[in-house]
N, CA and C atoms as an extended XYZ file, in Angstrom:
375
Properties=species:S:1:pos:R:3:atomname:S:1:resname:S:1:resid:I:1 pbc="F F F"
N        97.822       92.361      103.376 N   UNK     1
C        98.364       93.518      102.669 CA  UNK     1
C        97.408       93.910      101.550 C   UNK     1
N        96.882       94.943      101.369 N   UNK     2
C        96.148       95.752      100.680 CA  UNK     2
C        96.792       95.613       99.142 C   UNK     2
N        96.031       95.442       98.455 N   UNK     3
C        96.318       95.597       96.790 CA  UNK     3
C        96.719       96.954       96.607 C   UNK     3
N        97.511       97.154       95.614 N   UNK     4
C        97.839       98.558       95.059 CA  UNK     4
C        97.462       99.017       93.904 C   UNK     4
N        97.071       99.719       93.326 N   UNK     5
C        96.408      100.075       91.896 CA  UNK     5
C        97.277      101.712       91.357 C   UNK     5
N        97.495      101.711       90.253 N   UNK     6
C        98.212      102.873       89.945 CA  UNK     6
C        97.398      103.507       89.109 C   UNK     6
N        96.679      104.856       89.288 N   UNK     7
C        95.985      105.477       88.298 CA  UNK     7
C        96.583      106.493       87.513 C   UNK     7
N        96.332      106.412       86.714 N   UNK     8
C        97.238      107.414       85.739 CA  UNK     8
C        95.689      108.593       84.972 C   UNK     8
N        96.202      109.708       84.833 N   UNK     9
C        95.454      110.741       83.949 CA  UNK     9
C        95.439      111.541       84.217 C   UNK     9
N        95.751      112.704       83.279 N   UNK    10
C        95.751      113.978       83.212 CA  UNK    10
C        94.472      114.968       83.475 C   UNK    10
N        93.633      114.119       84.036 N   UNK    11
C        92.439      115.211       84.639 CA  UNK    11
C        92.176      114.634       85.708 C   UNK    11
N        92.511      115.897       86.637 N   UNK    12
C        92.777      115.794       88.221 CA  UNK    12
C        91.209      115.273       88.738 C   UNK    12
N        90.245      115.649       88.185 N   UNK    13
C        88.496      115.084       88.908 CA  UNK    13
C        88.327      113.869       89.029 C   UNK    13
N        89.357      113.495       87.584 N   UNK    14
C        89.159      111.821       87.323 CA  UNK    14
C        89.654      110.898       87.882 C   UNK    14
N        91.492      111.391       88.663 N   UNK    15
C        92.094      110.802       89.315 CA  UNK    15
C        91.051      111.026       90.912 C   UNK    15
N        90.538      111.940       91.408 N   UNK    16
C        90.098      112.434       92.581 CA  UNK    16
C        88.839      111.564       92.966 C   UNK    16
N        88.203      111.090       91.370 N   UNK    17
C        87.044      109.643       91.588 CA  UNK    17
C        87.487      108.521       91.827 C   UNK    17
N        88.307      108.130       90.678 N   UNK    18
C        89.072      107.097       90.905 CA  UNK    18
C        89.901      106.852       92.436 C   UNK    18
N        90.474      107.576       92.734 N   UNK    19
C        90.832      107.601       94.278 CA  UNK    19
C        90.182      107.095       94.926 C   UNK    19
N        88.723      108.362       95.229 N   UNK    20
C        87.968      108.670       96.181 CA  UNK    20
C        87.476      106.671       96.488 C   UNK    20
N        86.655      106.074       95.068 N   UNK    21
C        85.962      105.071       94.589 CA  UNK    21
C        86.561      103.781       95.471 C   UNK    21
N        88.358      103.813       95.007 N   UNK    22
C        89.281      102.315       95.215 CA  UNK    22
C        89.972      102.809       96.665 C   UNK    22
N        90.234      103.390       97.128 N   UNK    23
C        90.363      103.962       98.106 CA  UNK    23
C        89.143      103.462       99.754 C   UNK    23
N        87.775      103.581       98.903 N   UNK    24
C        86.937      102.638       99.865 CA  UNK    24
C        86.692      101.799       99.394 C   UNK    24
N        87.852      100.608       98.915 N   UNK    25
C        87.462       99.363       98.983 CA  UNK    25
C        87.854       98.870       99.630 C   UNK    25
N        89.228       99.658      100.144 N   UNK    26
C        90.423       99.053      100.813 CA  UNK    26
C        91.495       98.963      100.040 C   UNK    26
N        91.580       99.357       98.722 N   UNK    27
C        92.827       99.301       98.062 CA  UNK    27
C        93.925      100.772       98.073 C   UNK    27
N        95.077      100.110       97.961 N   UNK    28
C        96.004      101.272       98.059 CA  UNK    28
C        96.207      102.101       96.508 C   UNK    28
N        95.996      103.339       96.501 N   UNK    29
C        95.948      104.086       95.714 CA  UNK    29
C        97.363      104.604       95.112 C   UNK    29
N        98.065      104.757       94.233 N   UNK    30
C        99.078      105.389       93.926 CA  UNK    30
C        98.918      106.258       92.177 C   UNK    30
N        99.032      107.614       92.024 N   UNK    31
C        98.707      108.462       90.606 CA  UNK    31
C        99.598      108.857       90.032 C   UNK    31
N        99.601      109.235       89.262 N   UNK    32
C       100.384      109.617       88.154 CA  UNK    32
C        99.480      110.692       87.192 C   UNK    32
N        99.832      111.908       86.764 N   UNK    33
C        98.909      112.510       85.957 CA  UNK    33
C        99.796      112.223       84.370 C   UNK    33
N       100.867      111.850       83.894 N   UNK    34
C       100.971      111.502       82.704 CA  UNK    34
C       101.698      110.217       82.241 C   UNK    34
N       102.091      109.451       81.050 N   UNK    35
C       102.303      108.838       80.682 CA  UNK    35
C       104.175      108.424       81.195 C   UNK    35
N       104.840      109.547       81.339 N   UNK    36
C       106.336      109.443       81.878 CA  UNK    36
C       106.345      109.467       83.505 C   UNK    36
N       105.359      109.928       84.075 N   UNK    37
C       105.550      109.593       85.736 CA  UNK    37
C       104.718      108.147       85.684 C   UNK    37
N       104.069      107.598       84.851 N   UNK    38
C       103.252      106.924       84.982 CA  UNK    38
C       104.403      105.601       84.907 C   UNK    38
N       105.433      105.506       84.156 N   UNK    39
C       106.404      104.581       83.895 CA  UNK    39
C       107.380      104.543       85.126 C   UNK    39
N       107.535      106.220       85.843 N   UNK    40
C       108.176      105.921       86.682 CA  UNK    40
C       107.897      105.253       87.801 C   UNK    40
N       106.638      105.609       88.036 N   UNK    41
C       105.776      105.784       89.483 CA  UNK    41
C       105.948      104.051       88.985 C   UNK    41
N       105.389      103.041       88.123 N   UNK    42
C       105.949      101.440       88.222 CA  UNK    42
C       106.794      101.255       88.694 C   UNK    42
N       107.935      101.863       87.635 N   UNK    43
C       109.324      101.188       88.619 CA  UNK    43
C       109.555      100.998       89.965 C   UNK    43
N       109.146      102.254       90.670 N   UNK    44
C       109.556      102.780       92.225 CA  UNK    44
C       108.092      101.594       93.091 C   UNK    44
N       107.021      101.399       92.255 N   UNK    45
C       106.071      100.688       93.566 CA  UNK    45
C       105.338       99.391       92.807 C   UNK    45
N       105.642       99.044       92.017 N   UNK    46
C       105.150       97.503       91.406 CA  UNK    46
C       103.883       97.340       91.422 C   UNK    46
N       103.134       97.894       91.429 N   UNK    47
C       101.709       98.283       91.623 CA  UNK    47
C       100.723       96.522       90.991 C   UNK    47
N        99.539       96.427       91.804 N   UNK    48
C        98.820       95.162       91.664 CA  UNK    48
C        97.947       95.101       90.267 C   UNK    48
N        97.699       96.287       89.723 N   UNK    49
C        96.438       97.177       88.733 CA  UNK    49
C        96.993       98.077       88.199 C   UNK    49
N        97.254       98.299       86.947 N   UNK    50
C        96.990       99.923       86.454 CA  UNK    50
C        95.602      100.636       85.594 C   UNK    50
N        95.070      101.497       86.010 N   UNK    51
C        94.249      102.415       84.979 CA  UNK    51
C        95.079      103.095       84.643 C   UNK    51
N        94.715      103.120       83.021 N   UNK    52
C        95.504      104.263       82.407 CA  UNK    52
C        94.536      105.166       81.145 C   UNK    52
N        94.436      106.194       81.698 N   UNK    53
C        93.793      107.665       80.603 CA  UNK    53
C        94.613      107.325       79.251 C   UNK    53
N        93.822      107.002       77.975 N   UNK    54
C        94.485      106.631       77.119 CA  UNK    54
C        94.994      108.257       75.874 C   UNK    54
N        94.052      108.876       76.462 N   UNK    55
C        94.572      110.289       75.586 CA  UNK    55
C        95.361      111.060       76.726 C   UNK    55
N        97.032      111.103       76.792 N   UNK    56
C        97.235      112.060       77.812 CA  UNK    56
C        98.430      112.746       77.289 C   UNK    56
N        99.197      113.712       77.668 N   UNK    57
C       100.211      114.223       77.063 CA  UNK    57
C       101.472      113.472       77.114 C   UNK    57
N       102.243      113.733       76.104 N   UNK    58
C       103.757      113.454       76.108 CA  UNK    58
C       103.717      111.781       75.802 C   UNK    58
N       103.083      110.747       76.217 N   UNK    59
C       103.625      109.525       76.310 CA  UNK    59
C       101.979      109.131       76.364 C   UNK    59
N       100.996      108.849       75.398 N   UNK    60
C        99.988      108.514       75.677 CA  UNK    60
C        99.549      107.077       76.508 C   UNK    60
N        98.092      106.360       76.687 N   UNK    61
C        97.703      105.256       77.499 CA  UNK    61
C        97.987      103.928       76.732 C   UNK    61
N        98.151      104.109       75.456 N   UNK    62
C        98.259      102.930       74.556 CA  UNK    62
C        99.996      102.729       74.991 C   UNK    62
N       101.013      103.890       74.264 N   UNK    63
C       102.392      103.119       74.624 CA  UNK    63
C       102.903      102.909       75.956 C   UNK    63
N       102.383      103.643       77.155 N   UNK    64
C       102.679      103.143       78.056 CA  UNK    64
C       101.874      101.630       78.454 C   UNK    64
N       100.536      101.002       77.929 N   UNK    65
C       100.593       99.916       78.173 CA  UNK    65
C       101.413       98.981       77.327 C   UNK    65
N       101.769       99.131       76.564 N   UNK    66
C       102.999       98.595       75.609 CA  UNK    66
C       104.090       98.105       76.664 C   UNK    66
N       104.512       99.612       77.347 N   UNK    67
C       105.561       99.285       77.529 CA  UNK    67
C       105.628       98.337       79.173 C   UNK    67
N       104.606       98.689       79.653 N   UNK    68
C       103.959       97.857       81.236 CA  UNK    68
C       104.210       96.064       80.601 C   UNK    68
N       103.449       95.863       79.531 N   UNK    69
C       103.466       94.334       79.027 CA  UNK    69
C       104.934       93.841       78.733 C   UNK    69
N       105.655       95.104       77.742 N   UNK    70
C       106.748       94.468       77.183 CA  UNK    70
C       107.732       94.243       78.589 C   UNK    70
N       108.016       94.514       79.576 N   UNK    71
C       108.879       94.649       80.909 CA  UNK    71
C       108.514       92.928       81.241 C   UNK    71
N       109.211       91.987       81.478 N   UNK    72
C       109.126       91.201       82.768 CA  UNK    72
C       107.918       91.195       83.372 C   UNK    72
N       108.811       91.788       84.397 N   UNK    73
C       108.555       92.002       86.123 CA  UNK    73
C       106.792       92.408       85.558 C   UNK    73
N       106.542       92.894       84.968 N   UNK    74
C       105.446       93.564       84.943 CA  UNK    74
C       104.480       92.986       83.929 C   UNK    74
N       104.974       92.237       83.015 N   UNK    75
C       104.038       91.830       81.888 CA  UNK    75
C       102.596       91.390       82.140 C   UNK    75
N       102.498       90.280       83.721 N   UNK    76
C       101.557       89.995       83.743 CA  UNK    76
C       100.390       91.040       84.801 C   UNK    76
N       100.981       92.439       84.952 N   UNK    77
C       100.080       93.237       85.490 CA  UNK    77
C        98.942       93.195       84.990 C   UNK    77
N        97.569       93.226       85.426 N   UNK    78
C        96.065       93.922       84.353 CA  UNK    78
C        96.292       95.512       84.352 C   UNK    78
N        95.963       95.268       82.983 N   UNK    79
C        95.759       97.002       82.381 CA  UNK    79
C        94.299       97.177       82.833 C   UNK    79
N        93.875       98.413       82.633 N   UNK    80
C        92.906       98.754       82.043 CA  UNK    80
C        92.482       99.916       81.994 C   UNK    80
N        92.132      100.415       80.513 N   UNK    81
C        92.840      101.821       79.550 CA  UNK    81
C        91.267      102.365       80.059 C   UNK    81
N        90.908      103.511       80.038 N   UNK    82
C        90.258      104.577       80.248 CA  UNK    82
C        89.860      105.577       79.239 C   UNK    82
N        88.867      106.000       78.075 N   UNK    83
C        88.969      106.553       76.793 CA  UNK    83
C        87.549      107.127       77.232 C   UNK    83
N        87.649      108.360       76.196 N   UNK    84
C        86.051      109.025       76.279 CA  UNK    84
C        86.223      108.544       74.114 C   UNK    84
N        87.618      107.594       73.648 N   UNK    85
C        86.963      107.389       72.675 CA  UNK    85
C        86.684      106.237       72.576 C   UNK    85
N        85.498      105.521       71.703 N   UNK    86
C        84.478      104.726       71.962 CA  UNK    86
C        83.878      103.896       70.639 C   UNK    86
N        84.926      103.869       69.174 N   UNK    87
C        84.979      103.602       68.240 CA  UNK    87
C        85.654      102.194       68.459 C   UNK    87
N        85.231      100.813       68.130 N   UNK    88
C        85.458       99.743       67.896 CA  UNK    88
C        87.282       99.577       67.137 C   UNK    88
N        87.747      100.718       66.267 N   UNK    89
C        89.128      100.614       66.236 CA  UNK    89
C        89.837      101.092       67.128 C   UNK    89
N        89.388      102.060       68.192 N   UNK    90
C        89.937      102.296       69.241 CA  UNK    90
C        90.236      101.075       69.987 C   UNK    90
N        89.060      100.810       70.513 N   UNK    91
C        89.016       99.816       71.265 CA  UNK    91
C        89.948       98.351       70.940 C   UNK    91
N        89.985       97.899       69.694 N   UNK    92
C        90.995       97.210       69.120 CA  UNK    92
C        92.251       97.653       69.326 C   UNK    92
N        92.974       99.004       69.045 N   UNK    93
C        94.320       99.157       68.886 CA  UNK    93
C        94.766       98.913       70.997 C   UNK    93
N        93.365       99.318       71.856 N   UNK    94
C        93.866       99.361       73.320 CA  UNK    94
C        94.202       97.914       73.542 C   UNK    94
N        93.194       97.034       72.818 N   UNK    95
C        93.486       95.256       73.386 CA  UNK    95
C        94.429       94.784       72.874 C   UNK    95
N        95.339       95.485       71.465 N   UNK    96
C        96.224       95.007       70.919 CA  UNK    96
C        97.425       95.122       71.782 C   UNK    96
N        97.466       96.705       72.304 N   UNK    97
C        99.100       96.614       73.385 CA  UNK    97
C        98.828       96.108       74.489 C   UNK    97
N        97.796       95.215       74.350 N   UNK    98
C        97.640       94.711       75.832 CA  UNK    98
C        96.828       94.628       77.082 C   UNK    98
N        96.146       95.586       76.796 N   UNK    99
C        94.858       96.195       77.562 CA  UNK    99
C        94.296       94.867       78.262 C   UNK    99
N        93.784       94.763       79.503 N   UNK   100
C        93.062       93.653       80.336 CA  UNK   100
C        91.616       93.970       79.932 C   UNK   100
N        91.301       95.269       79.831 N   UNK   101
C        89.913       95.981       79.870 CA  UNK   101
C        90.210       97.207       79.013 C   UNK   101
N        88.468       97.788       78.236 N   UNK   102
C        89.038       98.880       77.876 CA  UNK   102
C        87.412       99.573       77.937 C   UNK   102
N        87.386      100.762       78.836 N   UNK   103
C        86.135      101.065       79.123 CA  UNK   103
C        86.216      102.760       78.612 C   UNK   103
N        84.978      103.004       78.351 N   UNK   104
C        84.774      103.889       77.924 CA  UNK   104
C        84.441      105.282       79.282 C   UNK   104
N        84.977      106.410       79.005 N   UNK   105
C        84.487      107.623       79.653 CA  UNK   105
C        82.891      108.177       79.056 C   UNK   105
N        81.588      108.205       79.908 N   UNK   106
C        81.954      107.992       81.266 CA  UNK   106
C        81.831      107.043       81.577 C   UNK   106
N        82.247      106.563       82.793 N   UNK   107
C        81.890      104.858       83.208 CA  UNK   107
C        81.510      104.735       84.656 C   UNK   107
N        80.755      103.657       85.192 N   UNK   108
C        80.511      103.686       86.046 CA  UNK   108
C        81.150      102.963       87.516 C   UNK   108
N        81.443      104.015       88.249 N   UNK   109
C        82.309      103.427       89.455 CA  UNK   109
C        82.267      102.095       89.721 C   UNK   109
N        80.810      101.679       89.959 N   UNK   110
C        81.059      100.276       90.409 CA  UNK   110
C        81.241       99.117       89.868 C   UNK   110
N        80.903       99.627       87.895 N   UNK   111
C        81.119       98.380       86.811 CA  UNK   111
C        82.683       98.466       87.428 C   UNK   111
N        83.560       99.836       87.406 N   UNK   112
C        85.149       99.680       87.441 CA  UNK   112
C        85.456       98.842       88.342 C   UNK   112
N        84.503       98.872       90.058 N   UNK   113
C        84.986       97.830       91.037 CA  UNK   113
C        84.827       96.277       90.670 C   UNK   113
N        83.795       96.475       90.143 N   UNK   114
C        83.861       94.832       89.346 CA  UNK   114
C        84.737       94.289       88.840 C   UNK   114
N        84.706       95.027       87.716 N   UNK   115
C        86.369       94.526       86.886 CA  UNK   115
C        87.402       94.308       87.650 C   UNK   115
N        87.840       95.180       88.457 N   UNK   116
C        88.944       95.148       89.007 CA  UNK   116
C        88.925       93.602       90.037 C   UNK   116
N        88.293       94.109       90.606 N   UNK   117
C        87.856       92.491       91.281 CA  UNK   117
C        88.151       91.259       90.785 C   UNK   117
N        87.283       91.459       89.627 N   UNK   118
C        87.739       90.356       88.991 CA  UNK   118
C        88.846       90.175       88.272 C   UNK   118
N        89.670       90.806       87.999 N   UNK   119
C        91.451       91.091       87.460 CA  UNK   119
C        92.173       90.782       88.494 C   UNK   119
N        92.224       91.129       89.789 N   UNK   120
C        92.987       91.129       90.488 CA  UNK   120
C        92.704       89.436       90.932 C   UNK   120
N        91.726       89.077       91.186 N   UNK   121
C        91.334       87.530       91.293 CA  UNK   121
C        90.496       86.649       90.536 C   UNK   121
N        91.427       86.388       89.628 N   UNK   122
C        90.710       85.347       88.530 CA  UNK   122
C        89.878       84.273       89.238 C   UNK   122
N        89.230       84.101       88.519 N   UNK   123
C        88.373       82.325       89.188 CA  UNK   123
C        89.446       81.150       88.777 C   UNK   123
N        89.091       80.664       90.230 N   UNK   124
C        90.460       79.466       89.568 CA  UNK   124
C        91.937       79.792       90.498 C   UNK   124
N        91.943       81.384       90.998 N   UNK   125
C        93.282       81.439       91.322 CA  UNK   125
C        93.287       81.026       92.797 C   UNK   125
């Protein structure tokens, strides 16, 4: 059974890379363009991964990873937040709610397959 990854963000090119990218790895893709489908779209598919666009409307990438950690069922999901901002307190407040990873826009497809890789299978597991 194929891993599932949930991408979240409000710019459709970004979800359409991200897709295009995890999509040929073999992983199952599921999106969300904001922060409140992004909570729903969890509930309904338990997803293996989330990326999450940390500037997005209504419910930004920081409290929805808040709220991914604070849940159970879900706490031990890997995050990993998505920012074109790139300031060392940024980056702090993303690892504080939880963040697995926190990469900067732009980034490169295949550092993202890495990571993920390695999130989804720790050494050791």
């Amino acid at each position: 059974m194929s891993k599932r990854i949930l991408v979240v963000d409000d710019e459709s090119y970004i979800v359409d890379i991200l897709d295009f990218t995890l999509a040929g790895e073999g992983w199952e893709v599921i999106t969300a363009s904001n922060g409140e489908d992004a909570l729903r779209t969890l509930l309904k598919t338990n997803p293996d991964l989330v990326i999450l666009d940390v500037m997005m409307p209504r419910i930004d990438g920081i409290e929805v990873c808040r709220a991914i950690k604070a849940r159970e069922e879900s706490a031990d999901t890997p995050v990993i937040l998505l920012s074109a901002k790139d300031r060392e307190k940024d980056r702090e407040n993303g690892m504080e709610a939880g963040a697995d990873l926190y990469l900067t826009k732009p980034f490169s497809p295949g550092r993202l397959v890495e990571e993920i890789r390695n999130l989804m299978n720790p050494q050791g597991a």
